[in-house]
CSV table of N, CA and C in Angstrom, one decimal:
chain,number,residue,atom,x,y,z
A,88,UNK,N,102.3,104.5,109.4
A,88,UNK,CA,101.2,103.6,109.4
A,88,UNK,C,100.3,104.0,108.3
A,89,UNK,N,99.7,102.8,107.7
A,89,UNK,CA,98.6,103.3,106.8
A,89,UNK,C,97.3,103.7,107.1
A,90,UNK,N,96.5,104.4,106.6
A,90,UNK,CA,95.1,104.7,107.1
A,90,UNK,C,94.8,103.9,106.1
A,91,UNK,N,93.5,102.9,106.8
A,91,UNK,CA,93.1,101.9,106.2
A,91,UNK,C,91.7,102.6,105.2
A,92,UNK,N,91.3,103.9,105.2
A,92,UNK,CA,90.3,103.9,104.6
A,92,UNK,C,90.8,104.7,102.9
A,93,UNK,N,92.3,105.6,103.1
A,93,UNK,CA,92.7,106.3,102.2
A,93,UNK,C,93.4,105.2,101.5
A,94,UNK,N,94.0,104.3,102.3
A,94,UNK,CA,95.7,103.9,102.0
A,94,UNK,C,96.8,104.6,101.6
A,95,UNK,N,96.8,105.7,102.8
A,95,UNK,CA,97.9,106.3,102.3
A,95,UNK,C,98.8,106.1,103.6
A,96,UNK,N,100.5,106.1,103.2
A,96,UNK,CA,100.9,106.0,104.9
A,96,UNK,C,101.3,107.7,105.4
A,97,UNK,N,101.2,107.7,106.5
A,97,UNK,CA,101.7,108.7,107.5
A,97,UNK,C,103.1,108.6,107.9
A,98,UNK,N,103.7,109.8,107.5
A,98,UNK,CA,104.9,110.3,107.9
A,98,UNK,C,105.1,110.3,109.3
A,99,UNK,N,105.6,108.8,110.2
A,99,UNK,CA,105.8,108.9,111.7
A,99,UNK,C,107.2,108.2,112.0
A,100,UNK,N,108.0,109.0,111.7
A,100,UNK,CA,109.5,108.4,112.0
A,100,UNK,C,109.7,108.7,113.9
A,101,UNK,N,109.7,107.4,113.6
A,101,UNK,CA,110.6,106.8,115.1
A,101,UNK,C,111.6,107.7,115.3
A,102,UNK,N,112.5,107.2,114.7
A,102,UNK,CA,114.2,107.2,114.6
A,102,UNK,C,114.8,108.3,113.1
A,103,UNK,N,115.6,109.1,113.3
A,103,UNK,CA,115.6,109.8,112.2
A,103,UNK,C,117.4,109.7,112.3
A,104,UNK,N,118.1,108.5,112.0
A,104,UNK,CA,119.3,108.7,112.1
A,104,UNK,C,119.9,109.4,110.2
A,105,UNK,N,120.9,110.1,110.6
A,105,UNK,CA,121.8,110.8,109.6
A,105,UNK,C,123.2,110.5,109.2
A,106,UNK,N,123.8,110.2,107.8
A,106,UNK,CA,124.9,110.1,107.7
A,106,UNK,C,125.2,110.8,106.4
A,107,UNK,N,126.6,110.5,106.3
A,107,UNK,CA,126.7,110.7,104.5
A,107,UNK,C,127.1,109.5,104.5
A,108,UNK,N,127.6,108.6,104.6
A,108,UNK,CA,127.9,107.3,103.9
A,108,UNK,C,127.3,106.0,104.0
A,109,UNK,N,126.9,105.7,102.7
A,109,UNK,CA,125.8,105.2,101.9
A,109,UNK,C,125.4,103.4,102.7
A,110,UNK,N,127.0,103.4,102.7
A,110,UNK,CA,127.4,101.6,103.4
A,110,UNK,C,126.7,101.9,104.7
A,111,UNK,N,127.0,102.9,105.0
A,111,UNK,CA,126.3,102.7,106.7
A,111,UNK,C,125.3,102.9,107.0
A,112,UNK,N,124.6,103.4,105.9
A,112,UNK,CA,123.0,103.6,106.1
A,112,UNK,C,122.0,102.5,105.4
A,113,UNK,N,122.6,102.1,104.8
A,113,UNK,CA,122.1,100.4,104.1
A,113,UNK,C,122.6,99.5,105.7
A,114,UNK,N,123.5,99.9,106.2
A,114,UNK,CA,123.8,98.8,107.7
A,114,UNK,C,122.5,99.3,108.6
A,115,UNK,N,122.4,100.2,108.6
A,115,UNK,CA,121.3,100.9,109.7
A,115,UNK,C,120.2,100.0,109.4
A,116,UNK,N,119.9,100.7,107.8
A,116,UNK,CA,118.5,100.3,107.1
A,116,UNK,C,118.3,98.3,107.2
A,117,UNK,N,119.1,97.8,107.3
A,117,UNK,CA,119.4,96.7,107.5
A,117,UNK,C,118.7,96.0,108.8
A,118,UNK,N,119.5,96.4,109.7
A,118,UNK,CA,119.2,96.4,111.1
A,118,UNK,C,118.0,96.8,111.6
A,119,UNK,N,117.3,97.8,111.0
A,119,UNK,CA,116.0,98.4,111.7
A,119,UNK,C,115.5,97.0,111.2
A,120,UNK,N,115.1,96.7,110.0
A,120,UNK,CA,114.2,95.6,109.0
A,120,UNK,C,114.4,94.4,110.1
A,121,UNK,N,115.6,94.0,110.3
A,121,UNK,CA,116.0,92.3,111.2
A,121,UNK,C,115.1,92.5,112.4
A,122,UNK,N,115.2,93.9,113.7
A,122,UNK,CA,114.5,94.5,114.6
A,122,UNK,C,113.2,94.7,114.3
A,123,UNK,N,112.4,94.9,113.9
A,123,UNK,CA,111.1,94.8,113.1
A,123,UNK,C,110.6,93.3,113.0
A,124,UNK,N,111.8,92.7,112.4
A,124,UNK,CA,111.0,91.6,112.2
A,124,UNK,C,111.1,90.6,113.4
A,125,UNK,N,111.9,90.9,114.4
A,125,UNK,CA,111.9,90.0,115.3
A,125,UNK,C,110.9,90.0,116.4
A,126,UNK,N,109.9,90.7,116.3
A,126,UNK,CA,108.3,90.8,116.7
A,126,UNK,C,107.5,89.8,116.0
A,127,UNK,N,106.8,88.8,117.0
A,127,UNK,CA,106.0,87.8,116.5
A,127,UNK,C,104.6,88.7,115.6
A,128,UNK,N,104.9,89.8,116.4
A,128,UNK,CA,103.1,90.5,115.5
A,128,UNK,C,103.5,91.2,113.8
A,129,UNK,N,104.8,91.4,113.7
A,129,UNK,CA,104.9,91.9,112.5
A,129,UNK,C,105.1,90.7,111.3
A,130,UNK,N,105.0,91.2,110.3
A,130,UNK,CA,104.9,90.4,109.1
A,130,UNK,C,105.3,91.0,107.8
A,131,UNK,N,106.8,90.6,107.5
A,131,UNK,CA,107.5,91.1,106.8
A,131,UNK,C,106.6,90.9,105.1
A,132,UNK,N,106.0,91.9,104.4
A,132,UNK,CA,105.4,91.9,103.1
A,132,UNK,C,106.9,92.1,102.1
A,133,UNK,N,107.7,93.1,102.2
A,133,UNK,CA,108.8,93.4,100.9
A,133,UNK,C,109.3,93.9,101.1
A,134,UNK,N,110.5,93.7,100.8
A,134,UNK,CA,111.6,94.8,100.8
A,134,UNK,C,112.2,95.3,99.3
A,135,UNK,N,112.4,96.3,98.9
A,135,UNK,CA,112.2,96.2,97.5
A,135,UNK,C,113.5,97.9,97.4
A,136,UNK,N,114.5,98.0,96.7
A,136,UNK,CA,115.3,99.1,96.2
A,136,UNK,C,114.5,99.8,95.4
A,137,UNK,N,114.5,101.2,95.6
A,137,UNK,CA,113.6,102.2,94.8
A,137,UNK,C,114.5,103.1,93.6
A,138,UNK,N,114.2,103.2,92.9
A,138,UNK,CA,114.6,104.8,91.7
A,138,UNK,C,114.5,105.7,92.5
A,139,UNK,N,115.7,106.4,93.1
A,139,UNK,CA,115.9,107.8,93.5
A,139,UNK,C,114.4,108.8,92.6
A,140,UNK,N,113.3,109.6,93.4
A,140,UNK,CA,112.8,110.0,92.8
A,140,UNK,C,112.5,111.2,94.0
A,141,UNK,N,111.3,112.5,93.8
A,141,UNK,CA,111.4,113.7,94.5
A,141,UNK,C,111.4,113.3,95.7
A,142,UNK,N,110.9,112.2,96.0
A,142,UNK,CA,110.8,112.0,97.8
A,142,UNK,C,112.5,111.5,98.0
A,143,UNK,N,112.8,111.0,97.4
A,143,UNK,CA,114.4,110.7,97.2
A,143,UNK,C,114.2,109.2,98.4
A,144,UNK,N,113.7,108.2,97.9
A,144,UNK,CA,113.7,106.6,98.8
A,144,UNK,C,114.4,106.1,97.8
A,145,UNK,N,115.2,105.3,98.7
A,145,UNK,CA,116.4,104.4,97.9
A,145,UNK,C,116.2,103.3,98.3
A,146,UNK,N,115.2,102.6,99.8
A,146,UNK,CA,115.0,101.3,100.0
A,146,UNK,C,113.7,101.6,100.7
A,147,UNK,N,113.2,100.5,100.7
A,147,UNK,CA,111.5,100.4,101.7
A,147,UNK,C,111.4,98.8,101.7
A,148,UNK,N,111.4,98.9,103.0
A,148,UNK,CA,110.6,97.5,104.1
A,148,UNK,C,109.3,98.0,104.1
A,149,UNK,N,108.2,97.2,103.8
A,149,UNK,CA,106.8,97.0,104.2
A,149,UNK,C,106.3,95.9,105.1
A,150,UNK,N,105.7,96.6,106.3
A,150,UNK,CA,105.4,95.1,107.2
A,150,UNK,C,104.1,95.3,107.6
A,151,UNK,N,103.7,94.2,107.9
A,151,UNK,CA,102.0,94.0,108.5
A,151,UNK,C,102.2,93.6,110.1
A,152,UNK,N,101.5,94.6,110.7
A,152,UNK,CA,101.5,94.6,111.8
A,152,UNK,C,100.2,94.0,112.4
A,153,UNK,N,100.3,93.0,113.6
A,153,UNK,CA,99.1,92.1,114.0
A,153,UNK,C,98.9,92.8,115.5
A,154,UNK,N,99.7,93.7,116.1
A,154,UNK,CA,99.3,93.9,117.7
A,154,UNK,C,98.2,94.6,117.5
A,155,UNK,N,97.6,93.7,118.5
A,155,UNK,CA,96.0,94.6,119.0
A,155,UNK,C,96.5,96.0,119.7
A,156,UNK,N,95.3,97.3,119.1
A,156,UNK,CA,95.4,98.1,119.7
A,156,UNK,C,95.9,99.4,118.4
A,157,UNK,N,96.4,100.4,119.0
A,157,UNK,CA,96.5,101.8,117.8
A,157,UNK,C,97.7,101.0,117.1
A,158,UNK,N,98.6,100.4,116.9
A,158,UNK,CA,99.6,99.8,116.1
A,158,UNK,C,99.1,98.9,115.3
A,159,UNK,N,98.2,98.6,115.2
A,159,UNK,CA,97.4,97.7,114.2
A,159,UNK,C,97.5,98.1,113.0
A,160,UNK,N,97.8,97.3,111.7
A,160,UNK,CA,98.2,97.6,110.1
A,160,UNK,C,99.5,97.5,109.7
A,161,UNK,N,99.5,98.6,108.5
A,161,UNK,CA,100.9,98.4,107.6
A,161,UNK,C,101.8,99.5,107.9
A,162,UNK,N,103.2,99.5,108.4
A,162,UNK,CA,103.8,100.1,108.3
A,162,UNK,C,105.2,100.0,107.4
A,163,UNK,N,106.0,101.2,107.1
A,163,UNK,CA,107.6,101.1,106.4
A,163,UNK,C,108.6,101.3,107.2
A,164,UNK,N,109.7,100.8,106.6
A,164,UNK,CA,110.9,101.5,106.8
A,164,UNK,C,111.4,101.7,105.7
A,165,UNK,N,112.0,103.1,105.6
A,165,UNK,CA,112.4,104.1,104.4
A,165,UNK,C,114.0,104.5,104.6
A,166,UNK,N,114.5,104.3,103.8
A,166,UNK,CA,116.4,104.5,103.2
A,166,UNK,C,116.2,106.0,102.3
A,167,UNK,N,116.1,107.0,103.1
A,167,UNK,CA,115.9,108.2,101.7
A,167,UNK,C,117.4,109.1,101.8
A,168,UNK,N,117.2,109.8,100.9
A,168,UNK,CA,118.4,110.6,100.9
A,168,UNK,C,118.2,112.0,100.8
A,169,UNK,N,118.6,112.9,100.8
A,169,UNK,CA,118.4,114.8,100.8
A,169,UNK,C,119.4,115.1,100.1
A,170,UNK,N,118.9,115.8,99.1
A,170,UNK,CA,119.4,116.5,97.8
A,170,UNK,C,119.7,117.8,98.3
A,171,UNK,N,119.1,118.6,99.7
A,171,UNK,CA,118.9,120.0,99.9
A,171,UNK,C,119.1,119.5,101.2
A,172,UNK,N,119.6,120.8,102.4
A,172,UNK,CA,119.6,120.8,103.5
A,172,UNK,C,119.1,122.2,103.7
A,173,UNK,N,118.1,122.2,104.2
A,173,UNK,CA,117.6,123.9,104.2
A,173,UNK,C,118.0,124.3,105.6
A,174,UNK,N,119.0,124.0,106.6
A,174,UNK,CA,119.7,124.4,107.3
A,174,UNK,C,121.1,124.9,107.4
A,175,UNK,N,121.5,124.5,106.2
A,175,UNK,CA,122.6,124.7,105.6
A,175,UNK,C,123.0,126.0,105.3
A,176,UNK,N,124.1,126.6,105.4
A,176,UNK,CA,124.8,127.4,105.0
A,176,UNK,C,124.8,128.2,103.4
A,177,UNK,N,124.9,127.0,103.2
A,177,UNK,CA,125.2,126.8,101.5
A,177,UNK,C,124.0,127.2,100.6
């Protein structure tokens, strides 16, 4: 969600699914965006492919959220990737 006085958004993942392959996570990322949008209060703003960069996002949904109450504003959905697994062995 964004704070409306900074605009910055907050790191509040719902859902934190994992894969290594790429098709199936553009299917996920896909699917969350259709589910999202099938709420009369949301309002699809953009979907846009990103330049792999240090946050490592490779897609982002932006939507405008109309339900009264703490869910009110803008929120994303984010396609990122991890270059490091700091649970890893390796």
């Amino acid at each position: 969600m964004r704070n409306e006085d900074t605009r910055i958004f907050s790191h509040l993942p719902v859902t934190h699914m994992v894969t290594t392959d790429r098709k199936e996570a553009e299917k996920w990322f896909d699917a969350a965006v259709k589910k999202a949008q099938r709420s009369h209060f949301n309002k699809l703003i953009s979907v846009e492919d990103k330049k792999p960069n240090c946050m490592c996002s490779l897609k982002e949904a932006q939507f405008e959220c109309g339900e009264p109450g703490y869910v009110k504003g803008r929120f994303l959905i984010n396609l990122t990737c991890y270059s490091h697994n700091p649970m890893s062995d390796n």
